[in-house]
Amino acid sequence: MQRYYQPDIETASREEIVKIQNEKIVKQVRHVYDNVEYYRNLMDKKGVKPEDIKGIEDIHKLPFLKKDDLRECYPYGLLATDLKNCVRIQSTSGTTGKRVVAFYTQHDVDLWEECCARAIVAAGGSDEDVVQVAYGYGLFTGGAGLHGGAHKVGAMTLPMSSGNTERQIQFMMDLQSTILCCTPSYAAFIAESLKDRGYKPEDNKLKAGIFGAEPWTEEMRQAIEEGLGIKAYDIYGLTETSGPGVAFECSEQKGMHINEDHFYAEIIDPDTGEVLPEGEKGELVFTALDKEAFPLLRYRTRDICILTRGKCSCGRTHVKMCKPMGRSDDMLIIRGVNVFPSQIETVLLNEGYTPNYMIYVDRKNNTDTLDIDVELSVDQFSDNIADLQEREKKLAAAMRTMLGIGPKIHLVPPKTIQRSEGKAVRVVDNRKLHD
Ligand code: ADP
Ligand code: ZN
């Protein structure tokens, strides 16, 4: 079986990768400086000229770009080529505020799809596979990216888009899909729907899934792997850098290789902007080394992450990023304590509950409140009030141990929490209403 989509580059030596990065960054900075007035002004203000960037080690001299810059430049302000050369527009899902639009030339689309093709091959995909793409199609990058990647690999692409779960299942069974691509929350929903219809994990032909676009825990991975009888691989990306495929998991399933020949990654201290040494936790920053139309330099993702370099059993040499530990702006500060929704998910799954939950934060009498609705499975359901209250107390205690603050738990009947077909929304912070 094919192990790599582009073996030369995916297993290139460190020296070869640095050489490629050195060449590309010099050209890219010149391209951006000459064509993007907004970034040219930022560089001028910082006193940096394109000539000052002689290789990748000079990258720290460049100014950062933030999401606010993208909003300010909406829609064309960061475009680095004639609109005539562009063949595609995609947009963020708008999880955190106003949408951002990104532009692609044909070269940019190819580069992006190749990154997704690398991810599919790393998950064991080849031209023998039927790849069911159940990410949303349209402006969202998930559908388009994996669709293009599956084409490049030569697989049979099943362009389902998200939603219509009944039809997803019918096609999955009738057309014998072998690889499923969607958000992890939708994968969990599909697994649940299969079970509800009496299917066992071995009844489907799936062998792997490529799940990303939102944070998910190791416990969630295990639940999906068991529910669908597959290996579940993580994939990471953001519209600002292309879409999914900036980084992907390999057979080791321990961290995602970043496609370093196209995207240079740094970890910075989010407060000071200082570049942190390898292995330290901080904000992930990306520079697109060879994109033409929308080449962001030193873009601050707000994703908190750790980079590690080391030998990987898959043979790939590219640096790895850990699962993002939530966005800096996903973090909830409740009564002064930092709480990440992923910590809540971990406790729930460890305690044997389903990944169907909702987190409500509010402020009452000047005190923050944290309420978590947790859905019971049919087997767990009981109408014995005392028994339910006992379980709620036990779960609240487990949460307190993990989070440092105790939530109020509400166990709710099966199928009462809305399922997600795309990026799950699991947090409602009502405090903003009172501000
Ligand atoms: P939006 O900002 O509107 O959500 P995107 O759809 O481009 O825009 O989403 C990109 C973001 O999604 C990333 O910055 C990251 O926070 C999140 N994301 C993408 N893939 C993953 C993943 N595999 N694990 C965790 N978070 C992810
Ligand atoms: Zn690997």
Short mmCIF file of N, CA, C and O and ligand atoms in Angstrom, two decimals, residues 67 91-100 140-141 184 211-216 234-240 243-244 247 256 301-303 321 323-327 330 423, ligand 1:
data_model
loop_
_atom_site.label_atom_id
_atom_site.label_comp_id
_atom_site.label_asym_id
_atom_site.label_seq_id
_atom_site.Cartn_x
_atom_site.Cartn_y
_atom_site.Cartn_z
N LYS A 67 -6.61 38.18 13.56
CA LYS A 67 -7.94 38.11 12.95
C LYS A 67 -8.53 39.51 12.75
O LYS A 67 -9.21 39.76 11.76
N SER A 91 -14.74 30.74 3.01
CA SER A 91 -14.92 31.63 4.15
C SER A 91 -14.93 30.84 5.45
O SER A 91 -15.26 29.65 5.46
N THR A 92 -14.57 31.49 6.54
CA THR A 92 -14.59 30.82 7.84
C THR A 92 -16.02 30.52 8.24
O THR A 92 -16.97 31.13 7.75
N SER A 93 -16.14 29.59 9.19
CA SER A 93 -17.48 29.24 9.64
C SER A 93 -18.02 30.27 10.61
O SER A 93 -19.15 30.17 11.06
N GLY A 94 -17.20 31.24 10.96
CA GLY A 94 -17.70 32.32 11.81
C GLY A 94 -17.96 31.90 13.24
O GLY A 94 -18.84 32.42 13.90
N THR A 95 -17.15 30.93 13.73
CA THR A 95 -17.32 30.46 15.10
C THR A 95 -17.16 31.62 16.08
O THR A 95 -17.83 31.70 17.08
N THR A 96 -16.22 32.49 15.78
CA THR A 96 -15.93 33.58 16.72
C THR A 96 -16.03 34.93 16.01
O THR A 96 -15.03 35.55 15.72
N GLY A 97 -17.24 35.34 15.69
CA GLY A 97 -17.42 36.67 15.14
C GLY A 97 -17.58 36.71 13.64
O GLY A 97 -17.91 35.70 13.01
N LYS A 98 -17.31 37.88 13.06
CA LYS A 98 -17.56 38.10 11.63
C LYS A 98 -16.73 37.16 10.76
O LYS A 98 -15.59 36.84 11.08
N ARG A 99 -17.31 36.77 9.66
CA ARG A 99 -16.60 35.87 8.75
C ARG A 99 -15.38 36.51 8.14
O ARG A 99 -15.33 37.72 7.97
N VAL A 100 -14.45 35.65 7.72
CA VAL A 100 -13.26 36.11 7.01
C VAL A 100 -13.28 35.39 5.66
O VAL A 100 -13.61 34.21 5.60
N PHE A 140 -17.60 26.87 3.59
CA PHE A 140 -16.79 26.18 4.59
C PHE A 140 -15.72 25.35 3.87
O PHE A 140 -15.99 24.71 2.85
N THR A 141 -14.50 25.35 4.41
CA THR A 141 -13.39 24.70 3.71
C THR A 141 -13.37 23.18 3.85
O THR A 141 -12.68 22.50 3.08
N PRO A 184 -15.67 15.59 14.18
CA PRO A 184 -15.79 14.50 15.16
C PRO A 184 -17.18 14.45 15.80
O PRO A 184 -17.69 13.35 16.07
N PHE A 211 -11.11 13.31 10.89
CA PHE A 211 -12.01 14.20 11.62
C PHE A 211 -11.28 15.42 12.14
O PHE A 211 -10.24 15.30 12.76
N GLY A 212 -11.87 16.58 11.90
CA GLY A 212 -11.24 17.80 12.40
C GLY A 212 -12.20 18.96 12.33
O GLY A 212 -13.41 18.78 12.30
N ALA A 213 -11.64 20.16 12.30
CA ALA A 213 -12.38 21.43 12.24
C ALA A 213 -12.90 21.90 13.59
O ALA A 213 -13.45 22.98 13.70
N GLU A 214 -12.75 21.06 14.61
CA GLU A 214 -13.17 21.46 15.96
C GLU A 214 -12.36 20.64 16.96
O GLU A 214 -11.84 19.58 16.62
N PRO A 215 -12.25 21.13 18.18
CA PRO A 215 -11.49 20.37 19.18
C PRO A 215 -12.21 19.08 19.57
O PRO A 215 -13.44 19.06 19.62
N TRP A 216 -11.44 18.04 19.80
CA TRP A 216 -12.01 16.78 20.32
C TRP A 216 -10.97 16.09 21.16
O TRP A 216 -9.77 16.20 20.91
N ASP A 234 -6.91 12.67 13.21
CA ASP A 234 -7.17 14.10 13.37
C ASP A 234 -6.62 14.86 12.16
O ASP A 234 -5.60 14.47 11.58
N ILE A 235 -7.28 15.93 11.81
CA ILE A 235 -6.79 16.82 10.74
C ILE A 235 -7.06 18.25 11.18
O ILE A 235 -8.08 18.53 11.80
N TYR A 236 -6.11 19.14 10.90
CA TYR A 236 -6.21 20.51 11.39
C TYR A 236 -6.00 21.51 10.27
O TYR A 236 -5.22 21.26 9.33
N GLY A 237 -6.68 22.60 10.37
CA GLY A 237 -6.44 23.69 9.43
C GLY A 237 -7.38 24.83 9.71
O GLY A 237 -8.26 24.71 10.56
N LEU A 238 -7.18 25.92 9.03
CA LEU A 238 -8.10 27.04 9.18
C LEU A 238 -8.19 27.76 7.84
O LEU A 238 -7.26 27.69 7.03
N THR A 239 -9.32 28.39 7.64
CA THR A 239 -9.57 29.05 6.36
C THR A 239 -8.43 30.02 6.00
O THR A 239 -8.01 30.10 4.85
N GLU A 240 -7.95 30.72 7.01
CA GLU A 240 -6.93 31.74 6.77
C GLU A 240 -5.67 31.17 6.14
O GLU A 240 -4.92 31.88 5.47
N GLY A 243 -7.36 25.86 4.69
CA GLY A 243 -8.44 25.01 5.15
C GLY A 243 -7.83 23.79 5.80
O GLY A 243 -6.64 23.83 6.18
N PRO A 244 -8.56 22.68 5.92
CA PRO A 244 -8.00 21.49 6.56
C PRO A 244 -6.78 20.99 5.78
O PRO A 244 -6.68 21.25 4.58
N ALA A 247 -2.16 20.39 8.84
CA ALA A 247 -1.50 19.33 9.61
C ALA A 247 -2.44 18.13 9.69
O ALA A 247 -3.65 18.30 9.66
N MET A 256 -0.03 15.80 15.04
CA MET A 256 -0.25 15.97 13.60
C MET A 256 0.99 16.57 12.93
O MET A 256 1.51 17.58 13.39
N THR A 301 -3.10 32.28 15.15
CA THR A 301 -4.31 31.46 15.06
C THR A 301 -5.19 31.53 16.31
O THR A 301 -6.35 31.16 16.26
N ARG A 302 -4.59 31.92 17.44
CA ARG A 302 -5.24 31.88 18.75
C ARG A 302 -5.41 30.45 19.26
O ARG A 302 -5.99 30.24 20.33
N ASP A 303 -4.94 29.47 18.50
CA ASP A 303 -4.98 28.09 18.99
C ASP A 303 -3.77 27.85 19.89
O ASP A 303 -2.65 28.21 19.52
N MET A 321 2.37 18.95 15.65
CA MET A 321 1.65 19.78 16.62
C MET A 321 0.74 18.86 17.43
O MET A 321 0.23 17.85 16.90
N LYS A 323 -2.74 18.08 19.67
CA LYS A 323 -4.13 18.54 19.53
C LYS A 323 -4.21 19.94 20.11
O LYS A 323 -3.73 20.15 21.22
N PRO A 324 -4.80 20.90 19.40
CA PRO A 324 -4.92 22.23 20.00
C PRO A 324 -5.69 22.13 21.32
O PRO A 324 -6.67 21.40 21.41
N MET A 325 -5.16 22.83 22.32
CA MET A 325 -5.80 22.73 23.64
C MET A 325 -6.86 23.81 23.74
O MET A 325 -6.88 24.59 24.68
N GLY A 326 -7.68 23.92 22.75
CA GLY A 326 -8.72 24.94 22.76
C GLY A 326 -8.14 26.27 22.32
O GLY A 326 -6.95 26.51 22.45
N ARG A 327 -8.97 27.10 21.75
CA ARG A 327 -8.52 28.42 21.37
C ARG A 327 -8.36 29.26 22.61
O ARG A 327 -9.07 29.06 23.58
N ASP A 330 -11.60 30.25 23.52
CA ASP A 330 -12.57 29.22 23.92
C ASP A 330 -12.58 29.08 25.43
O ASP A 330 -13.50 28.55 26.02
N LYS A 423 -19.68 21.92 12.97
CA LYS A 423 -18.95 22.26 14.20
C LYS A 423 -19.94 22.36 15.35
O LYS A 423 -20.91 23.11 15.27
P1 ADP B 1 -13.76 29.70 12.39
O1 ADP B 1 -12.73 30.56 13.03
O2 ADP B 1 -14.93 30.46 11.89
O3 ADP B 1 -14.13 28.48 13.18
P2 ADP B 1 -12.47 27.91 10.48
O4 ADP B 1 -13.65 27.15 9.99
O5 ADP B 1 -11.45 28.26 9.52
O6 ADP B 1 -13.00 29.23 11.09
O7 ADP B 1 -11.88 27.12 11.71
C1 ADP B 1 -10.54 27.08 12.06
C2 ADP B 1 -10.40 26.74 13.51
O8 ADP B 1 -11.01 25.49 13.83
C3 ADP B 1 -8.95 26.58 13.98
O9 ADP B 1 -8.34 27.80 14.25
C4 ADP B 1 -9.12 25.72 15.22
O10 ADP B 1 -9.44 26.51 16.34
C5 ADP B 1 -10.29 24.85 14.88
N1 ADP B 1 -9.82 23.53 14.43
C6 ADP B 1 -9.64 23.11 13.17
N2 ADP B 1 -9.20 21.84 13.14
C7 ADP B 1 -9.09 21.45 14.43
C8 ADP B 1 -8.69 20.22 15.07
N3 ADP B 1 -8.31 19.16 14.38
N4 ADP B 1 -8.68 20.21 16.41
C9 ADP B 1 -9.05 21.29 17.14
N5 ADP B 1 -9.45 22.45 16.60
C10 ADP B 1 -9.47 22.53 15.27
#
